[in-house]
Amino acid sequence: MGNNTATITPNAETTAVETTAVETIAAATGELLHIDPAELVLDDNVRTDPVLGKDFIASVATGVRLPLYAVRDADGTVKVRDGQRRMLAAREAGLTSVPVYVVAADQAESDDTERTRRRIIDQVIANEARADLKASEKAAAVEQLSLTGLSATKIAKSLHTNKKTVDAALATAASQTARSAVDAANLTLDQGMILAEYDDDPEAVTELVAAAAEGRFDHKAAELKETAPARAAIRAARDELTAQGFTVTTDRSDVVSGYRRLDQLVDAEGSKAAVADLDPDHLLALVSARWRTEYTSADGVALDRDDIDWDLDGEEDADLKPEEGYHDPRTVTRTESCTAEVVWFHRCYEEAGLLTAWEWDQQNRSSKKSTPKDRPLTEAEQAHKDAETRERRKVKTLNKLGVAAQTVRRDKLTEAFGRKTLPKGKAAVVAAFLATTMWHNADLYNVTRQDANAKDIAADLLGGDPIEALDGATGERAQLIALAITCAAHEANLPKDAWRGGHEYLRSIGEGRTRYLTFLTEAFGYALSDIEKVVTGDMNADDINIS
């Protein structure tokens, strides 16, 4: 599924182009005439497919500004050599007069051979030499129109584009980061609008530009949006600690041999070491994000997770009631928040007169000193606790990436199923996929569980009831609807935590997921996200950065 982003199409007639055709005119005696496009004849042309989009025709309807170039034969016929699209669009728009610069054939070329050579050279140069506006130039033009007092709606109408594209142009123009990136990385204005959201996050911009080069911009944008609270919390804590003079990292690999967790260290009295009492040059702060889910009852009371009867979660039967003393999860509001978590490390604790909890225990075993109540965890205990924390963070983060991938995937599918025909040249691939699904995964068509109802997903992808959509549909459109139903069945088999696997008990589930994602790449050119590559087995979940 390729990028189908709308672009601003400037009126081609307003762009002056230096071509050999212009040079030929200057050397020949010609005249500027206004001629009914219906009376003009098209000369042979190297452009065999003069595509006329509705926006282009609409722009020409306001008047052709750049004259066509034509040659008048000995019999008086005026043949258009450069400007066939303008001429055809003028006819479509109902214009009765267009400007044409006309030269006599015997002045332009000496014989038929020379005429053919000259025509081909003129037409190739005229089309190849024409340079489109850069994305930043389009954005600046829209911004200038806006500064004149035109609304986004009026700008869109004037430029024969849509308001969404104008909004993207305005957002891009307002961001120096976006303006620079769209040209340097050859991005669209829609992508520039997303970059503009990360003016204060250069790391995100770098990730987005890199993803665009790999054809994965949409996935990266969705991932960043899904993890935005975590990134903001980390960035705020990192900036604050850096301003205080501490060395800060968000990469666990920066914690090298010799570093010791500060919460494992004690002073000579057995009390926990405190950041405020230590030299900042000897400390390293590892900043990460910690997600927290809070539960609130229908009347606004904060609840503990254990006070909720989770057996009712996702149940559609309204008559089922929670156990006595418990709350119904269907009436509970869940709110996710994210805070920064800082783990301190000391680089040379022995020089600072600090000891590990184990060392302190060894030195004071025979003394009357008792182990402090707040004794730090041993290294083994801390390692176990850290492993559990990392696993919880991994599950939270990877599930969010699963949601992000699902959003991008379904948006692409909705776009594809809004068309009238199957992907060009992919009929055999589609037929094989449908047949394989019916043979190996027929059970998926009736999947109904929380957030995974195949029928509801099919209706979302098609924008309405699939059966109703079949009424009056053409042959190819009907095939596309059948494909949408099958894709919806597979989508129901791809929850946010599909990366976990867990389908070993029924191999067809895992094989179906892999077959489906592979099909999307083959039929629609869909680029898999990293979390989807984990599902297909092309990546390991541990290889994804969750910091």
Coordinates of C-alpha atoms in Angstrom, one line a residue:
M1 CA 0.0 0.0 0.0
G2 CA 1.8 3.0 -1.2
N3 CA 1.8 6.5 0.1
N4 CA -1.3 8.2 -1.3
T5 CA -0.7 11.7 0.3
A6 CA -2.3 14.6 -1.5
T7 CA 0.1 17.3 -2.9
I8 CA -0.3 20.9 -4.0
T9 CA -0.5 21.1 -7.7
P10 CA 0.5 24.6 -8.8
N11 CA -1.0 26.0 -12.0
A12 CA 1.5 24.7 -14.5
E13 CA 0.8 27.6 -16.8
T14 CA 2.3 30.0 -14.3
T15 CA 5.8 28.4 -14.5
A16 CA 8.2 29.9 -17.0
V17 CA 10.5 27.2 -18.4
E18 CA 13.7 27.7 -20.4
T19 CA 13.6 25.2 -23.2
T20 CA 15.0 24.8 -26.7
A21 CA 11.4 25.5 -27.8
V22 CA 11.7 29.0 -26.4
E23 CA 15.1 29.4 -28.2
T24 CA 13.6 28.3 -31.5
I25 CA 10.8 30.8 -31.2
A26 CA 13.2 33.6 -30.5
A27 CA 15.1 32.7 -33.6
A28 CA 12.0 32.5 -35.8
T29 CA 9.4 35.1 -36.6
G30 CA 6.3 34.3 -34.6
E31 CA 3.2 35.8 -33.3
L32 CA 1.1 35.5 -30.1
L33 CA -2.5 34.5 -31.0
H34 CA -5.6 33.6 -29.0
I35 CA -7.2 30.6 -30.6
D36 CA -10.1 28.3 -29.7
P37 CA -8.5 25.1 -28.4
A38 CA -11.1 23.1 -30.4
E39 CA -9.5 24.5 -33.6
L40 CA -5.9 23.4 -32.6
V41 CA -4.4 20.1 -33.8
L42 CA -2.0 18.1 -31.7
D43 CA 1.4 17.5 -33.2
D44 CA 3.1 14.1 -32.6
N45 CA 4.3 14.1 -29.0
V46 CA 6.8 12.1 -26.9
R47 CA 4.3 12.2 -24.0
T48 CA 1.9 9.4 -25.0
D49 CA -0.2 9.6 -21.8
P50 CA -1.3 13.2 -21.1
V51 CA -2.9 12.5 -17.7
L52 CA -5.4 15.2 -16.9
G53 CA -6.4 15.2 -13.2
K54 CA -9.5 17.1 -12.1
D55 CA -7.3 19.6 -10.1
F56 CA -5.3 20.4 -13.2
I57 CA -8.4 20.9 -15.3
A58 CA -9.8 23.1 -12.6
S59 CA -6.6 25.2 -12.6
V60 CA -6.8 25.6 -16.4
A61 CA -10.4 26.6 -16.2
T62 CA -9.4 29.9 -14.6
G63 CA -7.3 30.7 -17.7
V64 CA -4.2 29.4 -19.5
R65 CA -1.4 31.8 -18.5
L66 CA 1.7 30.2 -20.2
P67 CA 1.2 30.3 -24.0
L68 CA 1.2 27.0 -25.9
Y69 CA 3.9 26.6 -28.6
A70 CA 2.7 25.7 -32.1
V71 CA 3.9 25.4 -35.7
R72 CA 1.8 26.5 -38.6
D73 CA 2.0 24.1 -41.6
A74 CA 2.0 25.3 -45.2
D75 CA -1.8 24.5 -45.4
G76 CA -2.4 26.7 -42.4
T77 CA -3.0 24.0 -39.8
V78 CA -1.7 25.1 -36.4
K79 CA -0.1 22.1 -34.7
V80 CA 0.6 22.3 -30.9
R81 CA 4.1 21.0 -30.2
D82 CA 4.4 22.0 -26.5
G83 CA 1.3 22.3 -24.3
Q84 CA -0.9 19.4 -25.2
R85 CA -2.1 18.9 -21.6
R86 CA -3.0 22.6 -21.3
M87 CA -4.8 22.4 -24.7
L88 CA -6.8 19.2 -23.8
A89 CA -7.6 20.6 -20.3
A90 CA -8.8 23.8 -21.9
R91 CA -11.2 21.8 -24.0
E92 CA -12.4 19.9 -21.0
A93 CA -12.9 23.1 -19.1
G94 CA -14.9 24.6 -22.0
L95 CA -12.5 27.5 -22.7
T96 CA -13.0 29.2 -26.1
S97 CA -9.6 30.9 -26.3
V98 CA -6.0 30.1 -25.2
P99 CA -2.8 31.9 -25.9
V100 CA -0.6 30.3 -28.5
Y101 CA 2.8 31.4 -29.8
V102 CA 2.8 30.4 -33.5
V103 CA 5.7 30.2 -35.8
A104 CA 5.7 29.2 -39.5
A105 CA 7.0 25.7 -40.2
D106 CA 9.4 26.8 -42.9
Q107 CA 11.0 29.3 -40.5
A108 CA 11.3 26.8 -37.6
E109 CA 12.8 23.9 -39.5
S110 CA 14.3 23.5 -43.0
D111 CA 12.8 20.1 -43.8
D112 CA 10.7 17.2 -42.4
T113 CA 13.7 15.4 -40.9
E114 CA 14.9 18.5 -39.2
R115 CA 11.3 19.2 -38.0
T116 CA 11.0 15.7 -36.4
R117 CA 14.4 16.1 -34.7
R118 CA 13.5 19.6 -33.4
R119 CA 10.0 18.5 -32.2
I120 CA 11.4 15.6 -30.2
I121 CA 14.2 17.6 -28.7
D122 CA 11.8 20.5 -27.8
Q123 CA 9.3 18.2 -26.2
V124 CA 11.7 16.2 -24.1
I125 CA 13.5 19.3 -22.8
A126 CA 10.3 21.1 -22.2
N127 CA 9.0 18.3 -20.0
E128 CA 12.3 17.1 -18.4
A129 CA 13.6 20.6 -17.6
R130 CA 10.5 21.7 -15.7
A131 CA 11.3 21.5 -11.9
D132 CA 8.6 21.1 -9.3
L133 CA 8.5 23.4 -6.3
K134 CA 10.4 22.1 -3.3
A135 CA 8.1 21.1 -0.4
S136 CA 9.5 24.0 1.7
E137 CA 8.7 26.4 -1.2
K138 CA 5.1 25.1 -1.4
A139 CA 4.8 25.5 2.4
A140 CA 6.2 29.0 2.3
A141 CA 3.8 30.0 -0.6
V142 CA 0.8 28.7 1.4
E143 CA 2.1 30.6 4.5
Q144 CA 2.4 33.8 2.5
L145 CA -1.2 33.4 1.2
S146 CA -2.3 32.9 4.7
L147 CA -0.6 36.1 5.8
T148 CA -2.6 38.0 3.2
G149 CA -5.7 37.0 5.1
L150 CA -6.9 34.1 3.0
S151 CA -8.4 31.2 5.1
A152 CA -7.1 27.7 4.7
T153 CA -10.3 26.7 3.0
K154 CA -10.0 29.6 0.4
I155 CA -6.3 28.8 -0.1
A156 CA -7.2 25.1 -0.8
K157 CA -9.9 26.2 -3.3
S158 CA -7.5 28.7 -5.0
L159 CA -4.7 26.1 -5.4
H160 CA -7.1 23.3 -6.3
T161 CA -6.0 21.1 -3.5
N162 CA -7.6 19.9 -0.2
K163 CA -7.7 21.7 3.2
K164 CA -5.7 18.9 4.8
T165 CA -2.8 19.6 2.5
V166 CA -3.0 23.3 3.2
D167 CA -3.0 22.6 7.0
A168 CA 0.1 20.4 6.5
A169 CA 1.8 23.2 4.5
L170 CA 1.1 25.8 7.2
A171 CA 2.3 23.5 10.0
T172 CA 5.5 22.7 8.0
A173 CA 6.1 26.4 7.3
A174 CA 5.8 27.3 11.0
S175 CA 8.7 24.9 11.9
Q176 CA 12.3 25.5 10.9
T177 CA 13.0 21.8 11.6
A178 CA 10.2 20.6 9.4
R179 CA 11.1 23.0 6.5
S180 CA 14.7 21.9 6.5
A181 CA 13.9 18.2 6.8
V182 CA 11.2 18.0 4.0
D183 CA 13.7 19.1 1.4
A184 CA 16.8 17.3 2.7
A185 CA 14.9 14.0 3.1
N186 CA 12.5 14.5 0.2
L187 CA 9.4 14.2 2.5
T188 CA 5.8 15.2 1.9
L189 CA 4.1 18.1 3.5
D190 CA 1.9 15.6 5.5
Q191 CA 5.2 14.2 6.9
G192 CA 6.5 17.7 7.5
M193 CA 3.4 18.4 9.6
I194 CA 4.2 15.4 11.8
L195 CA 7.9 16.5 12.1
A196 CA 6.7 20.0 13.2
E197 CA 5.1 18.3 16.3
Y198 CA 8.6 17.3 17.5
D199 CA 10.4 20.7 17.3
D200 CA 11.5 20.2 20.9
D201 CA 12.6 16.6 20.4
P202 CA 15.5 16.3 17.9
E203 CA 15.9 12.6 18.6
A204 CA 12.3 12.0 17.3
V205 CA 13.0 14.0 14.2
T206 CA 16.1 11.9 13.5
E207 CA 14.1 8.7 14.0
L208 CA 11.4 9.9 11.7
V209 CA 13.7 10.9 8.9
A210 CA 15.6 7.6 9.1
A211 CA 12.3 5.7 9.1
A212 CA 11.2 7.7 6.0
A213 CA 14.3 6.5 4.1
E214 CA 13.2 2.9 4.9
G215 CA 9.6 3.4 3.9
R216 CA 8.4 3.2 7.5
F217 CA 7.6 6.8 8.4
D218 CA 3.9 6.0 9.2
H219 CA 4.9 3.3 11.6
K220 CA 7.5 5.4 13.4
A221 CA 5.1 8.3 13.7
A222 CA 2.4 6.0 15.2
E223 CA 5.0 4.6 17.6
L224 CA 6.1 8.0 18.7
K225 CA 2.5 9.1 19.3
E226 CA 1.8 6.0 21.3
T227 CA 4.8 6.5 23.5
A228 CA 4.7 10.3 23.7
P229 CA 4.0 10.5 27.4
A230 CA 7.1 8.3 28.1
R231 CA 9.3 10.3 25.9
A232 CA 8.2 13.6 27.4
A233 CA 8.7 12.3 31.0
I234 CA 12.2 11.1 30.1
R235 CA 13.1 14.2 28.3
A236 CA 12.0 16.5 31.1
A237 CA 13.9 14.5 33.8
R238 CA 17.0 14.3 31.6
D239 CA 17.0 18.0 30.9
E240 CA 16.5 18.9 34.6
L241 CA 19.3 16.6 35.8
T242 CA 21.6 17.8 33.1
A243 CA 21.0 21.4 34.1
Q244 CA 22.0 20.4 37.7
G245 CA 25.4 19.2 36.5
F246 CA 24.8 15.4 36.5
T247 CA 25.8 13.0 33.8
V248 CA 22.6 11.5 32.4
T249 CA 21.9 8.6 30.1
T250 CA 18.8 6.8 28.8
D251 CA 20.8 3.8 27.4
R252 CA 21.4 1.0 29.8
S253 CA 24.5 -0.1 27.8
D254 CA 26.2 3.1 29.1
V255 CA 26.3 1.4 32.6
V256 CA 29.6 -0.2 32.2
S257 CA 31.7 -2.5 34.4
G258 CA 32.7 -0.9 37.7
Y259 CA 29.5 1.1 38.1
R260 CA 27.4 0.2 41.2
R261 CA 23.8 1.0 41.8
L262 CA 23.6 3.7 44.4
D263 CA 20.7 2.0 46.2
Q264 CA 23.0 -1.0 46.9
L265 CA 25.6 1.2 48.7
V266 CA 25.8 2.3 52.3
D267 CA 28.1 4.5 54.3
A268 CA 30.2 3.4 57.3
E269 CA 27.2 3.5 59.6
G270 CA 25.1 1.2 57.3
S271 CA 22.8 4.0 56.1
K272 CA 21.9 4.2 52.4
A273 CA 24.0 6.5 50.3
A274 CA 22.3 9.7 49.3
V275 CA 22.8 11.6 46.0
A276 CA 23.0 15.0 47.9
D277 CA 26.0 13.8 49.9
L278 CA 28.1 12.7 46.9
D279 CA 30.3 14.3 44.2
P280 CA 28.1 14.7 41.0
D281 CA 31.2 13.9 38.9
H282 CA 31.1 10.3 40.3
L283 CA 27.4 9.7 39.6
L284 CA 25.5 8.5 36.5
A285 CA 21.7 8.9 36.3
L286 CA 19.9 6.3 34.2
V287 CA 16.5 7.7 33.2
S288 CA 13.7 5.5 32.0
A289 CA 9.9 5.7 31.9
R290 CA 7.5 4.0 34.2
W291 CA 3.8 3.5 33.2
R292 CA 1.1 3.4 35.8
T293 CA -2.5 2.4 35.3
E294 CA -5.1 4.0 37.6
Y295 CA -8.7 2.7 38.0
T296 CA -11.7 4.9 38.9
S297 CA -15.2 3.8 39.6
A298 CA -18.2 5.3 37.9
D299 CA -18.7 7.7 40.8
G300 CA -15.1 8.9 40.7
V301 CA -13.6 6.8 43.5
A302 CA -10.0 5.5 43.0
L303 CA -9.9 1.7 43.0
D304 CA -7.2 -0.9 43.6
R305 CA -6.8 -3.4 40.8
D306 CA -7.7 -6.2 43.2
D307 CA -11.1 -4.6 43.9
I308 CA -12.3 -5.3 40.3
D309 CA -14.0 -8.5 39.1
W310 CA -11.9 -9.0 36.0
D311 CA -13.9 -12.1 35.0
L312 CA -16.5 -9.7 33.5
D313 CA -14.0 -7.8 31.4
G314 CA -15.2 -7.8 27.8
E315 CA -18.5 -9.6 28.7
E316 CA -21.4 -8.4 26.5
D317 CA -24.1 -9.8 28.7
A318 CA -25.3 -6.8 30.8
D319 CA -27.2 -9.1 33.2
L320 CA -24.0 -10.6 34.6
K321 CA -23.0 -8.9 37.8
P322 CA -19.7 -8.7 39.7
E323 CA -19.1 -10.7 42.8
E324 CA -20.2 -9.1 46.0
G325 CA -17.7 -6.5 47.2
Y326 CA -16.1 -6.1 43.7
H327 CA -16.5 -3.6 41.0
D328 CA -17.6 -4.2 37.4
P329 CA -14.7 -3.6 35.0
R330 CA -17.1 -2.5 32.3
T331 CA -18.0 0.6 34.4
V332 CA -14.4 1.3 35.5
T333 CA -12.4 4.1 33.9
R334 CA -8.7 3.2 33.2
T335 CA -6.2 6.0 33.0
E336 CA -2.6 5.5 32.0
S337 CA 0.1 7.9 33.1
C338 CA 3.8 7.9 32.8
T339 CA 6.6 9.2 35.1
A340 CA 10.3 9.2 34.8
E341 CA 12.3 6.8 36.9
V342 CA 15.9 7.5 37.8
V343 CA 18.3 4.9 38.9
W344 CA 21.6 6.3 40.2
F345 CA 25.0 4.6 39.7
H346 CA 28.3 5.4 41.4
R347 CA 31.5 5.1 39.4
C348 CA 34.1 4.7 42.2
Y349 CA 32.2 4.0 45.4
E350 CA 35.2 2.6 47.3
E351 CA 37.1 5.9 46.9
A352 CA 34.0 7.7 48.3
G353 CA 34.1 5.5 51.4
L354 CA 31.0 3.5 50.5
L355 CA 30.3 -0.2 50.9
T356 CA 27.9 -2.6 49.3
A357 CA 25.3 -4.0 51.7
W358 CA 27.0 -7.4 51.6
E359 CA 30.4 -5.8 52.5
W360 CA 28.9 -3.9 55.3
D361 CA 27.3 -7.1 56.7
Q362 CA 30.6 -8.9 56.5
Q363 CA 32.5 -6.1 58.3
N364 CA 29.9 -5.8 61.1
R365 CA 28.9 -9.4 61.5
S366 CA 30.8 -9.9 64.8
S367 CA 30.0 -6.4 66.1
K368 CA 27.0 -5.4 68.1
K369 CA 25.8 -3.3 65.2
S370 CA 22.5 -4.5 63.9
T371 CA 21.5 -4.6 60.2
P372 CA 19.6 -1.4 59.4
K373 CA 15.9 -1.8 58.8
D374 CA 16.4 0.0 55.4
R375 CA 19.2 -2.4 54.4
P376 CA 19.7 -2.2 50.6
L377 CA 19.0 -5.3 48.6
T378 CA 21.8 -7.6 47.8
E379 CA 23.2 -7.6 44.3
A380 CA 21.3 -10.9 43.5
E381 CA 18.1 -9.5 45.0
Q382 CA 18.4 -6.3 43.1
A383 CA 19.2 -8.1 39.8
H384 CA 16.0 -10.2 40.3
K385 CA 14.0 -7.0 41.0
D386 CA 15.5 -5.2 38.0
A387 CA 14.7 -8.2 35.7
E388 CA 11.1 -8.1 36.8
T389 CA 10.9 -4.4 36.3
R390 CA 12.4 -4.6 32.8
E391 CA 10.0 -7.4 31.9
R392 CA 7.0 -5.3 33.0
R393 CA 8.3 -2.3 31.1
K394 CA 9.0 -4.5 28.0
V395 CA 5.5 -5.8 28.0
K396 CA 4.0 -2.3 28.4
T397 CA 6.1 -0.8 25.7
L398 CA 5.8 -3.6 23.2
N399 CA 2.1 -3.7 23.6
K400 CA 2.0 0.1 22.8
L401 CA 4.1 -0.6 19.7
G402 CA 1.5 -3.3 18.8
V403 CA -1.3 -0.8 19.1
A404 CA 0.7 1.7 16.9
A405 CA 1.3 -0.9 14.2
Q406 CA -2.3 -1.9 14.3
T407 CA -3.4 1.7 13.8
V408 CA -1.1 2.2 10.8
R409 CA -2.0 -1.2 9.3
R410 CA -5.8 -0.7 9.5
D411 CA -5.5 2.9 8.2
K412 CA -3.7 1.6 5.1
L413 CA -6.2 -1.2 4.7
T414 CA -9.1 1.2 5.0
E415 CA -7.5 3.4 2.3
A416 CA -7.0 0.3 0.0
F417 CA -10.5 -1.0 0.4
G418 CA -12.0 2.4 -0.4
R419 CA -10.9 1.8 -4.1
K420 CA -12.8 0.1 -6.8
T421 CA -10.3 -2.5 -8.0
L422 CA -7.8 -4.9 -6.6
P423 CA -4.1 -4.0 -6.5
K424 CA -2.8 -4.0 -10.1
G425 CA -1.4 -7.4 -11.1
K426 CA -2.1 -9.0 -7.8
A427 CA -5.3 -11.0 -8.6
A428 CA -3.4 -14.3 -8.4
V429 CA -1.8 -13.4 -5.0
V430 CA -5.2 -12.3 -3.6
A431 CA -6.9 -15.5 -4.8
A432 CA -4.2 -17.7 -3.3
F433 CA -4.5 -15.8 0.0
L434 CA -8.2 -16.2 0.2
A435 CA -8.1 -19.9 -0.6
T436 CA -5.3 -20.5 1.9
T437 CA -7.2 -18.7 4.6
M438 CA -10.4 -20.6 4.0
W439 CA -8.5 -23.9 4.1
H440 CA -6.2 -23.3 7.1
N441 CA -7.9 -20.5 9.1
A442 CA -11.6 -20.7 8.4
D443 CA -12.3 -20.3 12.2
L444 CA -11.0 -16.8 12.2
Y445 CA -14.1 -15.5 10.3
N446 CA -16.1 -15.9 13.5
V447 CA -13.6 -14.5 16.0
T448 CA -15.5 -12.5 18.6
R449 CA -13.7 -11.4 21.7
Q450 CA -12.8 -8.1 23.5
D451 CA -11.4 -5.6 20.9
A452 CA -11.3 -8.4 18.3
N453 CA -14.6 -8.8 16.6
A454 CA -14.0 -9.9 12.9
K455 CA -17.3 -8.6 11.7
D456 CA -16.9 -5.2 13.4
I457 CA -13.4 -4.8 12.0
A458 CA -14.7 -5.7 8.5
A459 CA -17.3 -3.0 8.8
D460 CA -14.7 -0.5 9.9
L461 CA -12.4 -1.3 7.0
L462 CA -15.2 -0.9 4.4
G463 CA -16.9 2.0 6.1
G464 CA -20.2 0.1 6.4
D465 CA -21.8 -3.4 6.3
P466 CA -19.9 -5.6 3.9
I467 CA -23.0 -7.4 2.7
E468 CA -24.7 -4.1 1.9
A469 CA -21.5 -3.0 0.1
L470 CA -21.8 -6.0 -2.2
D471 CA -25.2 -4.7 -3.5
G472 CA -24.5 -3.4 -7.0
A473 CA -20.7 -3.8 -6.7
T474 CA -18.7 -4.5 -9.9
G475 CA -16.8 -7.8 -10.2
E476 CA -13.5 -6.4 -9.0
R477 CA -15.1 -4.4 -6.3
A478 CA -16.9 -7.5 -5.0
Q479 CA -13.5 -9.3 -4.9
L480 CA -12.1 -6.4 -2.9
I481 CA -14.9 -6.6 -0.4
A482 CA -14.3 -10.4 0.0
L483 CA -10.6 -9.6 0.6
A484 CA -11.6 -7.0 3.2
I485 CA -13.7 -9.5 5.1
T486 CA -10.8 -12.0 5.1
C487 CA -8.3 -9.3 6.2
A488 CA -10.6 -8.4 9.0
A489 CA -10.7 -12.0 10.1
H490 CA -6.9 -12.0 10.3
E491 CA -6.9 -8.6 12.1
A492 CA -9.0 -10.2 14.8
N493 CA -6.2 -12.7 15.2
L494 CA -3.6 -9.9 15.7
P495 CA -4.1 -8.4 19.2
K496 CA -1.6 -5.8 20.5
D497 CA 0.4 -8.5 22.3
A498 CA 0.6 -10.9 19.3
W499 CA 4.4 -10.4 19.6
R500 CA 4.4 -12.7 22.6
G501 CA 3.7 -15.7 20.4
G502 CA 1.9 -18.0 22.8
H503 CA 0.3 -19.9 19.9
E504 CA 2.4 -23.0 20.1
Y505 CA -0.6 -25.0 21.3
L506 CA -2.3 -24.3 17.9
R507 CA 0.3 -23.9 15.2
S508 CA -2.2 -22.6 12.6
I509 CA -2.6 -19.4 14.6
G510 CA 1.0 -18.3 14.3
E511 CA 1.3 -19.5 10.7
G512 CA -1.9 -17.5 9.9
R513 CA -0.4 -14.4 11.4
T514 CA 2.8 -14.7 9.5
R515 CA 0.9 -15.6 6.3
Y516 CA -1.3 -12.5 6.6
L517 CA 1.5 -10.0 7.3
T518 CA 3.5 -11.5 4.4
F519 CA 0.5 -11.2 2.1
L520 CA 0.1 -7.5 3.0
T521 CA 3.7 -6.8 1.9
E522 CA 3.3 -8.8 -1.3
A523 CA -0.1 -7.4 -2.4
F524 CA 0.0 -3.9 -1.1
G525 CA 3.7 -3.1 -0.7
Y526 CA 3.1 -2.7 3.0
A527 CA 6.2 -2.1 5.1
L528 CA 6.2 -4.1 8.3
S529 CA 7.1 -2.4 11.6
D530 CA 9.6 -4.0 13.9
I531 CA 6.9 -5.3 16.2
E532 CA 5.2 -7.0 13.2
K533 CA 8.6 -8.5 12.3
V534 CA 8.6 -10.1 15.7
V535 CA 5.3 -11.7 14.9
T536 CA 6.6 -13.1 11.6
G537 CA 9.8 -14.3 13.3
D538 CA 12.1 -12.0 11.4
M539 CA 13.1 -10.1 14.6
N540 CA 13.4 -10.9 18.3
A541 CA 11.4 -8.9 20.8
D542 CA 14.6 -8.4 22.8
D543 CA 16.2 -6.6 19.8
I544 CA 13.7 -3.7 20.1
N545 CA 14.8 -0.7 22.1
I546 CA 12.3 -0.1 24.9
S547 CA 14.3 2.6 26.8

